[in-house]
Amino acid sequence: MYRGRRLRKNKEIRALVRENHVRMDDLIYPIFVQEGEGICAPIESMPGQFQYSIDQLPPLLDEMKKYGVRACLLFGIPAHKDACGSQAYAPEGIIQKAVRAIKAYDPELYVITDVCMCEYTDHGHCGILDEEGVVLNDTTLTYLAKIALSHVEAGADMVAPSDMMDGRVEAIRLVLDENGFADVPIMSYAAKYASQFYGPFRDAAHSAPSFSDRKSYQMDPANGKEALREIEADIQEGADAIIIKPAMCYLDILQAAKERFDVPFCVYNVSGEYSMLMQAILNGWIKEDVIEETLVSFKRAGASMIITYFALMEGKRQYAQKQSRPL
C-alpha cells in the first residue's frame, strides 16, 4: 500500500525529498528609476516598492547584495516624453545613466533592461503611431533596435524587449551584432498577454496609454496555441531566453512551452499579482509564507528565472533562515 505520509513526517524528510527549490540565483528584481534627485517615493498601489532617483540607488544596491539578489530589471521614468520616445534611446536618458551608475557601484550585479517605448511616449503606446493612432509595427522596429543598442553601449548585460512588435528580436539582434555586441543576450517577452494585472505597474512607471488599449499587439488571454507560435518565432529570430507575462494565471503556457522548446524560460510575477498578495499579507488575511508557495509554483511549472517584486523579501527570508541554523 502506498503511504505518502512516510515522506512527510517531519521537516527533515520533507526537505530531503523536495522536488523544487527557489534559489536566490533564480530571482530578478524590477527597479523603477526616475529622473531627479533625492527621490525614494513609495508606490501607493505596490506596498513596499519605490521609485528611485539614481542618487538614491546605493542603499538599495547594498541591501540587494547583502540578501543575495544579484540580477535586476530596470524601468525608466523620464522627465520628458514625446511622440517618438526619444529619451528611450538618448545617451543621457534615465536608463542609460542608471546602468552606468549601477555598474560603477556594483560591477557584478547583472543588469537587464526593459526595451519598450510606453514609458517614453507622450501617448503611452509601445511604438510609433500613424495619423489614426495605430502603432506602426515595422517603423517601430528601428526605434526598438536603437533603444537596445543604447542600453548595451551603457553597459547593460542583457536586453528584454517587451513591446510585442512582430520581428523585434531579429531587428535588435542584427543591430547588436553589427555593432560588436554579439555576446549580449536577448530575453524576449514572447508571450505577453493584454492583462488587467498590469495596473499598478502603469501607476509606477507612468506608462498607461492615453487612449484605447494595447490589445492589438499584446496577446488575448484566451489564447494558448498562439503563445507557442510567438515563442517559436522569437527563438527563430535569435532570442536566447523567453519571458511569459503575467505568471500566476499563465502557468499552463509556461509548462506547455517548456515541454516544447529547449531554451531558458522566465516568468514575470507582475505588479497586480504582487499587490494583491501583499495587501492580503498586510491585512493579515494570509501568511507571508504565501510568497514562497507562489514562487515555487513557478519553478514547478518550468521557470528557470523569476522576475518578481518579492525578490528582496525572499532574500531576507532565506538570509534569516540561514542565520538561525545552528553550526
XYZ file of N, CA and C in Angstrom, residues 22-286:
795
model
N 13.353 27.320 -4.553
C 13.559 28.689 -5.011
C 14.917 29.138 -4.491
N 15.832 29.376 -5.401
C 17.152 29.873 -5.046
C 17.233 31.362 -5.361
N 18.060 32.077 -4.657
C 18.217 33.498 -4.949
C 18.772 33.718 -6.352
N 19.524 32.735 -6.853
C 20.046 32.830 -8.218
C 18.934 32.820 -9.269
N 17.732 32.420 -8.873
C 16.610 32.346 -9.821
C 15.894 33.688 -9.986
N 16.132 34.635 -9.074
C 15.259 35.799 -8.950
C 15.854 37.062 -9.575
N 14.984 37.832 -10.208
C 15.334 39.104 -10.837
C 14.434 40.174 -10.239
N 15.044 41.248 -9.748
C 14.296 42.287 -9.040
C 14.033 43.478 -9.955
N 12.765 43.837 -10.200
C 12.470 45.020 -11.013
C 12.705 46.298 -10.201
N 13.321 47.297 -10.855
C 13.606 48.571 -10.201
C 13.105 49.708 -11.094
N 12.377 50.648 -10.481
C 11.890 51.830 -11.189
C 12.843 52.999 -10.909
N 13.457 53.524 -11.969
C 14.421 54.608 -11.824
C 13.846 55.870 -12.458
N 13.872 56.959 -11.709
C 13.216 58.201 -12.126
C 14.217 59.345 -12.210
N 14.012 60.223 -13.195
C 14.835 61.427 -13.300
C 14.643 62.295 -12.051
N 15.724 62.931 -11.625
C 15.657 63.822 -10.478
C 16.682 63.455 -9.432
N 16.564 64.053 -8.268
C 17.474 63.798 -7.160
C 16.682 63.658 -5.863
N 17.232 62.856 -4.973
C 16.634 62.702 -3.655
C 15.287 62.016 -3.645
N 15.019 61.207 -4.679
C 13.710 60.566 -4.793
C 13.773 59.119 -4.321
N 12.978 58.812 -3.333
C 12.718 57.434 -2.924
C 11.230 57.403 -2.569
N 10.406 57.402 -3.602
C 8.975 57.643 -3.452
C 8.201 56.331 -3.384
N 7.450 56.104 -2.318
C 6.628 54.888 -2.231
C 5.598 54.842 -3.360
N 5.390 53.655 -3.887
C 4.379 53.444 -4.920
C 3.105 52.980 -4.215
N 2.107 53.820 -4.207
C 0.916 53.572 -3.389
C 0.246 52.242 -3.720
N 0.177 51.908 -4.996
C -0.518 50.687 -5.398
C 0.361 49.439 -5.308
N 1.636 49.625 -4.908
C 2.555 48.495 -4.762
C 3.269 48.608 -3.409
N 2.626 48.218 -2.324
C 3.215 48.379 -0.987
C 4.618 47.779 -0.907
N 5.555 48.577 -0.404
C 6.925 48.095 -0.260
C 7.823 48.363 -1.436
N 7.272 48.940 -2.510
C 8.064 49.257 -3.702
C 8.180 50.775 -3.858
N 9.264 51.213 -4.524
C 9.576 52.628 -4.599
C 10.054 53.025 -6.000
N 9.919 54.299 -6.296
C 10.585 54.921 -7.439
C 11.849 55.579 -6.902
N 12.986 55.328 -7.550
C 14.267 55.831 -7.065
C 14.902 56.779 -8.084
N 15.459 57.877 -7.604
C 16.393 58.627 -8.438
C 17.745 57.923 -8.338
N 18.616 58.175 -9.285
C 19.884 57.440 -9.347
C 20.704 57.614 -8.073
N 20.689 58.809 -7.494
C 21.491 59.048 -6.288
C 20.976 58.279 -5.072
N 19.753 57.767 -5.149
C 19.174 57.002 -4.051
C 19.296 55.486 -4.232
N 19.959 55.049 -5.290
C 20.095 53.615 -5.550
C 21.101 52.902 -4.644
N 22.231 53.527 -4.238
C 23.232 52.772 -3.467
C 22.709 52.020 -2.243
N 21.865 52.612 -1.386
C 21.365 51.813 -0.246
C 20.584 50.580 -0.693
N 19.811 50.716 -1.774
C 19.077 49.570 -2.305
C 20.042 48.510 -2.832
N 21.059 48.941 -3.558
C 22.031 48.001 -4.117
C 22.792 47.279 -3.012
N 23.088 47.997 -1.928
C 23.747 47.354 -0.786
C 22.855 46.281 -0.169
N 21.580 46.610 -0.049
C 20.634 45.660 0.527
C 20.482 44.441 -0.375
N 20.398 44.661 -1.672
C 20.293 43.545 -2.607
C 21.499 42.622 -2.495
N 22.675 43.221 -2.423
C 23.891 42.404 -2.326
C 23.911 41.591 -1.044
N 23.532 42.218 0.062
C 23.525 41.522 1.352
C 22.617 40.308 1.342
N 21.463 40.443 0.670
C 20.467 39.375 0.716
C 20.462 38.488 -0.529
N 21.485 38.627 -1.355
C 21.678 37.675 -2.446
C 20.903 37.936 -3.712
N 20.358 39.136 -3.883
C 19.655 39.487 -5.126
C 20.691 40.018 -6.109
N 21.034 39.232 -7.115
C 22.167 39.570 -7.970
C 21.779 39.841 -9.417
N 20.507 40.046 -9.684
C 20.050 40.438 -11.021
C 18.887 41.401 -10.866
N 18.831 42.393 -11.747
C 17.740 43.358 -11.705
C 17.235 43.639 -13.112
N 16.024 44.145 -13.186
C 15.401 44.566 -14.442
C 15.016 46.030 -14.275
N 15.558 46.900 -15.135
C 15.367 48.335 -14.976
C 14.236 48.877 -15.846
N 13.435 49.762 -15.221
C 12.410 50.527 -15.921
C 12.659 52.007 -15.649
N 12.590 52.829 -16.699
C 12.891 54.240 -16.551
C 11.664 55.128 -16.595
N 11.724 56.202 -15.817
C 10.674 57.215 -15.819
C 11.336 58.535 -16.207
N 11.187 58.953 -17.463
C 11.898 60.139 -17.941
C 11.230 61.433 -17.489
N 11.975 62.524 -17.586
C 11.422 63.848 -17.277
C 10.634 64.404 -18.451
N 10.948 63.928 -19.651
C 10.321 64.458 -20.865
C 9.835 63.310 -21.742
N 8.644 63.465 -22.295
C 8.091 62.475 -23.219
C 7.736 63.157 -24.535
N 7.816 62.399 -25.633
C 7.398 62.929 -26.930
C 6.837 61.801 -27.782
N 6.436 62.111 -28.987
C 5.739 61.139 -29.839
C 6.612 59.957 -30.226
N 7.918 60.167 -30.296
C 8.806 59.074 -30.714
C 9.625 58.516 -29.556
N 9.323 58.919 -28.334
C 10.012 58.357 -27.173
C 11.513 58.553 -27.210
N 11.958 59.748 -27.585
C 13.380 59.984 -27.831
C 14.259 59.753 -26.604
N 13.701 59.932 -25.401
C 14.513 59.711 -24.198
C 14.807 58.236 -23.956
N 14.107 57.376 -24.668
C 14.361 55.936 -24.513
C 15.713 55.548 -25.093
N 16.175 56.257 -26.118
C 17.450 55.915 -26.742
C 18.491 57.029 -26.626
N 18.205 58.057 -25.854
C 19.151 59.155 -25.664
C 20.363 58.679 -24.861
N 21.583 59.070 -25.244
C 22.775 58.658 -24.493
C 22.717 59.047 -23.023
N 22.041 60.167 -22.710
C 21.891 60.604 -21.328
C 20.468 60.377 -20.816
N 19.796 59.390 -21.377
C 18.478 59.004 -20.897
C 18.570 58.394 -19.513
N 17.435 58.282 -18.843
C 17.429 57.813 -17.467
C 17.963 56.382 -17.334
N 17.617 55.503 -18.225
C 18.105 54.126 -18.135
C 19.597 54.065 -18.430
N 20.049 54.785 -19.438
C 21.463 54.773 -19.790
C 22.309 55.278 -18.617
N 21.862 56.343 -17.972
C 22.587 56.869 -16.809
C 22.527 55.891 -15.642
N 21.372 55.272 -15.451
C 21.219 54.330 -14.347
C 22.112 53.107 -14.522
N 22.187 52.590 -15.729
C 23.039 51.426 -15.991
C 24.486 51.759 -15.662
N 24.961 52.907 -16.133
C 26.348 53.290 -15.866
C 26.602 53.459 -14.367
N 25.646 54.070 -13.672
C 25.809 54.288 -12.237
C 25.808 52.972 -11.470
N 24.909 52.068 -11.819
C 24.837 50.775 -11.130
C 26.102 49.965 -11.372
N 26.554 49.946 -12.607
C 27.753 49.177 -12.939
C 28.997 49.762 -12.262
N 29.017 51.085 -12.084
C 30.142 51.702 -11.380
C 30.118 51.341 -9.898
N 28.929 51.233 -9.324
C 28.783 50.963 -7.889
C 28.912 49.473 -7.571
N 28.319 48.632 -8.417
C 28.325 47.187 -8.178
C 28.506 46.475 -9.522
N 29.750 46.358 -9.985
C 30.004 45.805 -11.328
C 29.475 44.391 -11.534
N 29.321 43.640 -10.443
C 28.913 42.239 -10.580
C 27.398 42.048 -10.610
N 26.642 43.104 -10.339
C 25.182 42.983 -10.437
C 24.795 42.816 -11.901
N 23.982 41.801 -12.189
C 23.576 41.536 -13.576
C 22.401 42.447 -13.916
N 22.627 43.338 -14.883
C 21.644 44.367 -15.210
C 20.942 44.042 -16.524
N 19.635 43.853 -16.432
C 18.775 43.627 -17.596
C 17.946 44.888 -17.794
N 17.765 45.300 -19.019
C 16.956 46.494 -19.279
C 15.724 46.134 -20.094
N 14.612 46.713 -19.698
C 13.368 46.575 -20.456
C 13.456 47.475 -21.685
N 13.211 46.889 -22.860
C 13.247 47.652 -24.108
C 11.821 47.837 -24.599
N 11.311 49.038 -24.427
C 9.967 49.379 -24.884
C 9.890 50.896 -24.991
N 8.741 51.401 -25.417
C 8.601 52.841 -25.608
C 7.481 53.452 -24.783
N 6.669 52.626 -24.113
C 5.458 53.150 -23.484
C 5.736 54.156 -22.376
N 6.855 53.988 -21.641
C 7.167 54.961 -20.588
C 7.671 56.284 -21.156
N 8.051 56.292 -22.429
C 8.747 57.437 -23.015
C 7.921 58.207 -24.038
N 6.812 57.629 -24.502
C 5.975 58.320 -25.487
C 4.893 59.123 -24.789
N 4.543 60.263 -25.385
C 3.508 61.104 -24.767
C 2.116 60.515 -24.919
N 1.963 59.496 -25.760
C 0.673 58.828 -25.925
C 0.592 57.514 -25.145
N 1.724 57.033 -24.627
C 1.723 55.854 -23.779
C 1.652 54.527 -24.494
N 1.723 54.531 -25.823
C 1.742 53.261 -26.550
C 3.184 52.807 -26.778
N 3.326 51.560 -27.205
C 4.641 50.918 -27.240
C 5.372 51.083 -28.565
N 4.969 52.076 -29.370
C 5.625 52.284 -30.649
C 5.227 53.599 -31.284
N 5.609 53.738 -32.528
C 5.318 54.936 -33.313
C 3.906 54.829 -33.891
N 3.136 55.902 -33.808
C 1.752 55.893 -34.277
C 1.611 56.533 -35.658
N 0.620 56.060 -36.415
C 0.263 56.755 -37.649
C -0.778 57.828 -37.323
N -1.301 58.489 -38.335
C -2.223 59.608 -38.124
C -3.529 59.179 -37.475
N -3.849 57.885 -37.580
C -5.087 57.383 -36.992
C -4.873 56.752 -35.625
N -3.660 56.838 -35.114
C -3.376 56.302 -33.788
C -3.074 54.816 -33.750
N -2.738 54.240 -34.896
C -2.383 52.824 -34.971
C -0.867 52.689 -34.846
N -0.410 51.747 -34.030
C 1.027 51.532 -33.872
C 1.594 50.917 -35.145
N 2.611 51.574 -35.691
C 3.269 51.120 -36.920
C 4.349 50.101 -36.564
N 4.075 48.852 -36.861
C 4.963 47.771 -36.446
C 6.385 47.954 -36.972
N 6.556 48.006 -38.293
C 7.898 47.972 -38.874
C 8.674 49.252 -38.616
N 7.990 50.385 -38.564
C 8.660 51.636 -38.220
C 9.190 51.583 -36.796
N 8.417 50.984 -35.922
C 8.804 50.892 -34.506
C 10.053 50.045 -34.316
N 10.266 49.051 -35.170
C 11.414 48.162 -35.008
C 12.730 48.925 -35.001
N 12.841 49.932 -35.867
C 14.064 50.732 -35.924
C 14.335 51.413 -34.592
N 13.286 51.929 -33.968
C 13.432 52.617 -32.689
C 13.798 51.633 -31.580
N 13.174 50.477 -31.581
C 13.477 49.474 -30.562
C 14.933 49.030 -30.649
N 15.430 48.864 -31.849
C 16.825 48.477 -32.030
C 17.762 49.574 -31.510
N 17.403 50.837 -31.746
C 18.201 51.956 -31.241
C 18.205 51.973 -29.713
N 17.057 51.712 -29.124
C 16.954 51.681 -27.664
C 17.848 50.577 -27.089
N 17.722 49.379 -27.651
C 18.514 48.248 -27.161
C 20.004 48.535 -27.277
N 20.425 49.074 -28.415
C 21.839 49.376 -28.609
C 22.325 50.401 -27.586
N 21.531 51.420 -27.325
C 21.942 52.448 -26.361
C 22.078 51.864 -24.958
N 21.239 50.920 -24.600
C 21.331 50.279 -23.295
C 22.606 49.453 -23.178
N 22.901 48.716 -24.230
C 24.091 47.856 -24.208
C 25.364 48.705 -24.227
N 25.354 49.777 -24.989
C 26.513 50.674 -25.005
C 26.758 51.282 -23.623
N 25.691 51.458 -22.846
C 25.824 51.990 -21.486
C 26.321 50.942 -20.503
N 26.268 49.648 -20.899
C 26.786 48.591 -20.031
C 25.798 47.531 -19.618
N 24.583 47.533 -20.171
C 23.597 46.508 -19.819
C 24.112 45.126 -20.193
N 23.839 44.144 -19.339
C 24.274 42.768 -19.582
C 23.322 42.015 -20.505
N 22.045 42.406 -20.504
C 21.018 41.731 -21.289
C 19.917 42.727 -21.592
N 19.257 42.565 -22.753
C 18.102 43.404 -23.068
C 16.859 42.527 -23.171
N 15.725 43.113 -22.769
C 14.466 42.372 -22.731
C 13.377 43.185 -23.426
N 13.161 42.969 -24.724
C 12.116 43.703 -25.441
C 10.722 43.259 -25.015
N 9.881 44.233 -24.622
C 8.556 43.917 -24.078
C 7.420 44.506 -24.906
N 7.716 45.049 -26.057
C 6.772 45.830 -26.864
C 5.738 44.998 -27.598
N 6.088 43.763 -27.916
C 5.238 42.835 -28.677
C 5.052 43.222 -30.143
N 6.032 43.921 -30.723
C 6.029 44.146 -32.167
C 6.567 42.890 -32.864
N 5.984 42.545 -33.994
C 6.468 41.405 -34.765
C 7.838 41.731 -35.352
N 8.795 40.815 -35.170
C 10.114 40.978 -35.772
C 11.107 41.763 -34.938
N 10.739 42.139 -33.714
C 11.639 42.986 -32.917
C 12.914 42.274 -32.502
N 12.844 40.971 -32.220
C 14.040 40.246 -31.794
C 15.078 40.227 -32.918
N 14.627 39.937 -34.118
C 15.542 39.908 -35.265
C 16.177 41.283 -35.494
N 15.365 42.336 -35.396
C 15.877 43.692 -35.607
C 16.923 44.053 -34.555
N 16.663 43.714 -33.306
C 17.605 44.018 -32.228
C 18.873 43.179 -32.366
N 18.703 41.887 -32.662
C 19.873 41.013 -32.805
C 20.801 41.507 -33.902
N 20.224 41.928 -35.017
C 21.014 42.402 -36.145
C 21.825 43.638 -35.760
N 21.193 44.594 -35.109
C 21.878 45.832 -34.742
C 22.957 45.569 -33.684
N 22.661 44.743 -32.705
C 23.670 44.434 -31.696
C 24.879 43.746 -32.323
N 24.621 42.782 -33.203
C 25.719 42.061 -33.844
C 26.564 42.993 -34.715
N 25.907 43.884 -35.440
C 26.628 44.801 -36.335
C 27.505 45.777 -35.564
N 27.166 46.011 -34.300
C 27.912 46.975 -33.501
C 28.837 46.325 -32.472
N 29.128 45.047 -32.672
C 30.112 44.376 -31.840
C 29.597 43.818 -30.533
N 28.273 43.616 -30.436
C 27.682 43.100 -29.194
C 27.010 41.751 -29.423
N 27.673 40.886 -30.172
C 27.111 39.574 -30.483
C 26.973 38.698 -29.246
N 27.726 39.033 -28.177
C 27.682 38.207 -26.967
C 26.630 38.668 -25.967
N 25.884 39.717 -26.280
C 24.839 40.198 -25.368
C 23.538 39.456 -25.652
N 22.974 38.779 -24.657
C 21.754 38.006 -24.894
C 20.493 38.862 -24.931
N 19.489 38.315 -25.595
C 18.150 38.917 -25.658
C 17.187 37.980 -24.951
N 16.490 38.505 -23.957
C 15.418 37.751 -23.293
C 14.103 38.397 -23.691
N 13.368 37.734 -24.544
C 12.182 38.329 -25.153
C 10.907 38.050 -24.368
N 10.110 39.108 -24.180
C 8.746 38.927 -23.704
C 7.950 38.358 -24.887
N 8.092 37.069 -25.129
C 7.470 36.485 -26.314
C 5.965 36.304 -26.136
N 5.565 35.906 -24.926
C 4.141 35.690 -24.643
C 3.720 36.697 -23.587
N 3.410 37.902 -24.039
C 2.972 38.971 -23.140
C 1.494 39.225 -23.393
N 0.696 38.934 -22.385
C -0.754 38.999 -22.538
C -1.291 40.391 -22.187
N -2.393 40.753 -22.823
C -3.093 42.012 -22.533
C -3.880 41.808 -21.243
N -3.195 42.003 -20.128
C -3.713 41.598 -18.822
C -4.148 42.780 -17.970
N -5.125 42.524 -17.113
C -5.554 43.508 -16.126
C -4.607 43.556 -14.919
N -3.672 42.623 -14.858
C -2.746 42.573 -13.738
C -1.630 43.615 -13.831
N -1.605 44.417 -14.904
C -0.536 45.404 -15.070
C -0.863 46.759 -14.442
N -2.039 46.919 -13.884
C -2.475 48.223 -13.409
C -1.499 48.942 -12.491
N -1.032 48.320 -11.401
C -0.101 49.015 -10.512
C 1.207 49.406 -11.194
N 1.691 48.575 -12.113
C 2.913 48.921 -12.848
C 2.728 50.215 -13.627
N 1.583 50.360 -14.255
C 1.351 51.561 -15.053
C 1.301 52.806 -14.186
N 0.869 52.643 -12.934
C 0.970 53.750 -11.980
C 2.437 54.048 -11.672
N 3.201 52.987 -11.436
C 4.596 53.140 -11.021
C 5.469 53.711 -12.127
N 5.242 53.266 -13.363
C 6.087 53.669 -14.492
C 5.498 54.818 -15.303
N 4.316 55.296 -14.907
C 3.631 56.375 -15.652
C 3.488 55.988 -17.128
N 3.011 54.779 -17.369
C 3.022 54.250 -18.725
C 1.653 53.855 -19.264
N 0.576 54.298 -18.634
C -0.754 53.950 -19.145
C -0.998 54.630 -20.484
N -1.610 53.934 -21.455
C -1.912 54.586 -22.741
C -2.925 55.706 -22.555
N -2.725 56.788 -23.296
C -3.613 57.946 -23.162
C -4.937 57.744 -23.880
N -5.014 56.745 -24.745
C -6.259 56.406 -25.424
C -6.244 54.931 -25.779
N -7.406 54.353 -25.908
C -7.572 52.953 -26.330
C -6.814 52.013 -25.387
N -6.326 50.889 -25.912
C -5.618 49.895 -25.112
C -4.544 49.247 -25.971
N -3.960 48.177 -25.470
C -2.850 47.534 -26.183
C -3.228 46.156 -26.723
N -4.519 45.924 -26.863
C -4.981 44.597 -27.276
C -4.634 44.259 -28.722
N -4.316 45.256 -29.528
C -3.975 44.972 -30.927
C -2.557 44.440 -31.072
N -1.729 44.553 -30.001
C -0.379 43.983 -30.109
C -0.013 43.053 -28.952
N -0.620 43.209 -27.784
C -0.429 42.210 -26.734
C -1.428 41.073 -26.925
N -1.131 39.913 -26.331
C -1.897 38.703 -26.635
C -3.240 38.632 -25.911
N -4.185 37.973 -26.560
C -5.502 37.704 -25.990
C -5.357 36.648 -24.887
N -5.806 36.958 -23.665
C -5.680 35.986 -22.565
C -6.335 34.639 -22.829
N -7.239 34.563 -23.791
C -7.917 33.301 -24.078
C -7.071 32.343 -24.910
N -5.950 32.813 -25.455
C -5.196 32.021 -26.429
C -3.958 31.372 -25.832
N -3.816 30.060 -26.111
C -2.649 29.315 -25.672
C -1.746 28.906 -26.809
N -2.324 28.348 -27.878
C -1.522 27.914 -29.025
C -0.807 29.090 -29.678
N -1.460 30.246 -29.660
C -0.835 31.432 -30.235
C 0.460 31.781 -29.498
N 0.478 31.566 -28.196
C 1.682 31.848 -27.421
C 2.845 30.985 -27.884
N 2.566 29.734 -28.209
C 3.624 28.846 -28.685
C 4.150 29.312 -30.040
N 3.273 29.853 -30.881
C 3.740 30.406 -32.163
C 4.618 31.630 -31.932
N 4.220 32.482 -31.002
C 5.012 33.679 -30.687
C 6.397 33.289 -30.159
N 6.427 32.320 -29.271
C 7.689 31.868 -28.688
C 8.590 31.273 -29.760
N 8.026 30.422 -30.606
C 8.818 29.798 -31.662
C 9.404 30.853 -32.602
N 8.602 31.863 -32.947
C 9.074 32.919 -33.845
C 10.242 33.674 -33.222
N 10.129 33.994 -31.933
C 11.201 34.755 -31.284
C 12.477 33.930 -31.145
N 12.343 32.649 -30.886
C 13.522 31.780 -30.826
C 14.203 31.737 -32.185
N 13.414 31.597 -33.245
C 13.983 31.574 -34.592
C 14.676 32.885 -34.947
N 14.188 33.985 -34.390
C 14.785 35.287 -34.664
C 16.048 35.547 -33.840
N 16.303 34.702 -32.842
C 17.539 34.854 -32.086
C 17.383 35.099 -30.603
N 16.192 34.941 -30.049
C 16.013 35.114 -28.606
C 16.760 34.011 -27.860
N 17.482 34.405 -26.820
C 18.250 33.453 -26.019
C 17.441 32.892 -24.858
N 16.457 33.655 -24.400
C 15.577 33.234 -23.314
C 14.215 33.875 -23.544
N 13.200 33.305 -22.915
C 11.816 33.710 -23.173
C 11.125 34.073 -21.866
N 10.381 35.192 -21.912
C 9.562 35.608 -20.771
C 8.092 35.345 -21.069
N 7.397 34.806 -20.081
C 5.942 34.680 -20.134
C 5.378 35.611 -19.065
N 4.431 36.441 -19.468
C 3.920 37.506 -18.599
C 2.431 37.693 -18.827
N 1.630 37.735 -17.721
C 1.933 37.532 -16.310
C 2.314 36.077 -16.003
N 2.447 35.791 -14.706
C 2.884 34.463 -14.296
C 1.744 33.597 -13.782
N 1.031 34.047 -12.759
C 0.145 33.177 -12.000
C -0.963 32.544 -12.825
N -1.578 33.312 -13.693
C -2.698 32.784 -14.490
C -2.240 32.121 -15.784
N -0.930 32.056 -16.015
C -0.431 31.581 -17.310
C 0.606 30.473 -17.158
N 0.532 29.724 -16.055
C 1.484 28.647 -15.846
C 1.256 27.483 -16.806
N 0.040 27.372 -17.334
C -0.197 26.353 -18.355
C 0.615 26.666 -19.618
N 0.745 27.957 -19.928
C 1.541 28.369 -21.084
C 3.009 28.045 -20.846
N 3.490 28.347 -19.654
C 4.876 28.043 -19.312
C 5.154 26.556 -19.426
N 4.289 25.744 -18.853
C 4.526 24.305 -18.866
C 4.506 23.740 -20.288
N 3.553 24.198 -21.095
C 3.479 23.726 -22.486
C 4.709 24.162 -23.276
N 5.155 25.390 -23.058
C 6.319 25.899 -23.780
C 7.592 25.186 -23.351
N 7.702 24.925 -22.055
C 8.882 24.240 -21.533
C 9.018 22.844 -22.113
N 7.905 22.174 -22.317
C 7.927 20.828 -22.878
C 8.299 20.832 -24.359
N 8.042 21.943 -25.032
C 8.234 22.003 -26.494
C 9.564 22.633 -26.910
N 10.064 23.606 -26.142
C 11.246 24.353 -26.565
C 12.362 24.222 -25.534
N 13.582 24.043 -26.038
C 14.741 23.841 -25.169
C 15.507 25.151 -25.003
N 14.877 26.107 -24.338
C 15.523 27.381 -24.002
C 15.164 27.718 -22.553
N 15.926 28.606 -21.912
C 15.547 29.022 -20.557
C 14.260 29.852 -20.586
N 13.373 29.587 -19.642
C 12.125 30.336 -19.537
C 12.104 31.144 -18.241
N 11.523 32.331 -18.368
C 11.368 33.244 -17.247
C 9.899 33.626 -17.146
N 9.388 33.744 -15.930
C 8.050 34.298 -15.747
C 8.169 35.645 -15.054
N 7.282 36.547 -15.408
C 7.221 37.853 -14.757
C 6.028 37.840 -13.815
N 6.337 37.782 -12.521
C 5.338 37.848 -11.452
C 4.947 39.322 -11.297
N 3.930 39.733 -12.038
C 3.711 41.153 -12.321
C 3.105 41.917 -11.142
N 2.988 43.231 -11.334
C 2.605 44.153 -10.272
C 1.270 43.816 -9.619
N 0.272 43.480 -10.414
C -1.037 43.174 -9.849
C -1.021 41.917 -9.014
N -0.245 40.928 -9.442
C -0.096 39.702 -8.663
C 0.593 40.008 -7.330
N 1.635 40.815 -7.410
C 2.354 41.229 -6.198
C 1.439 42.001 -5.252
N 0.731 42.991 -5.788
C -0.047 43.888 -4.933
C -1.186 43.176 -4.227
N -1.853 42.254 -4.918
C -2.979 41.602 -4.262
C -2.495 40.682 -3.135
N -1.344 40.027 -3.322
C -0.809 39.197 -2.255
C -0.277 40.053 -1.101
N 0.425 41.138 -1.443
C 0.963 41.997 -0.393
C -0.148 42.611 0.456
N -1.224 43.037 -0.195
C -2.322 43.638 0.553
C -2.963 42.611 1.486
N -3.084 41.383 1.003
C -3.643 40.324 1.839
C -2.719 40.011 3.016
N -1.399 40.041 2.767
C -0.431 39.803 3.846
C -0.506 40.929 4.873
N -0.513 42.168 4.396
C -0.534 43.320 5.297
C -1.817 43.372 6.133
N -2.910 42.890 5.554
C -4.186 42.869 6.273
C -4.351 41.652 7.171
N -3.373 40.752 7.125
C -3.444 39.562 7.956
C -4.376 38.487 7.433
N -4.779 38.610 6.183
C -5.707 37.621 5.616
C -5.009 36.312 5.273
N -3.749 36.405 4.848
C -2.948 35.204 4.577
C -1.544 35.432 5.130
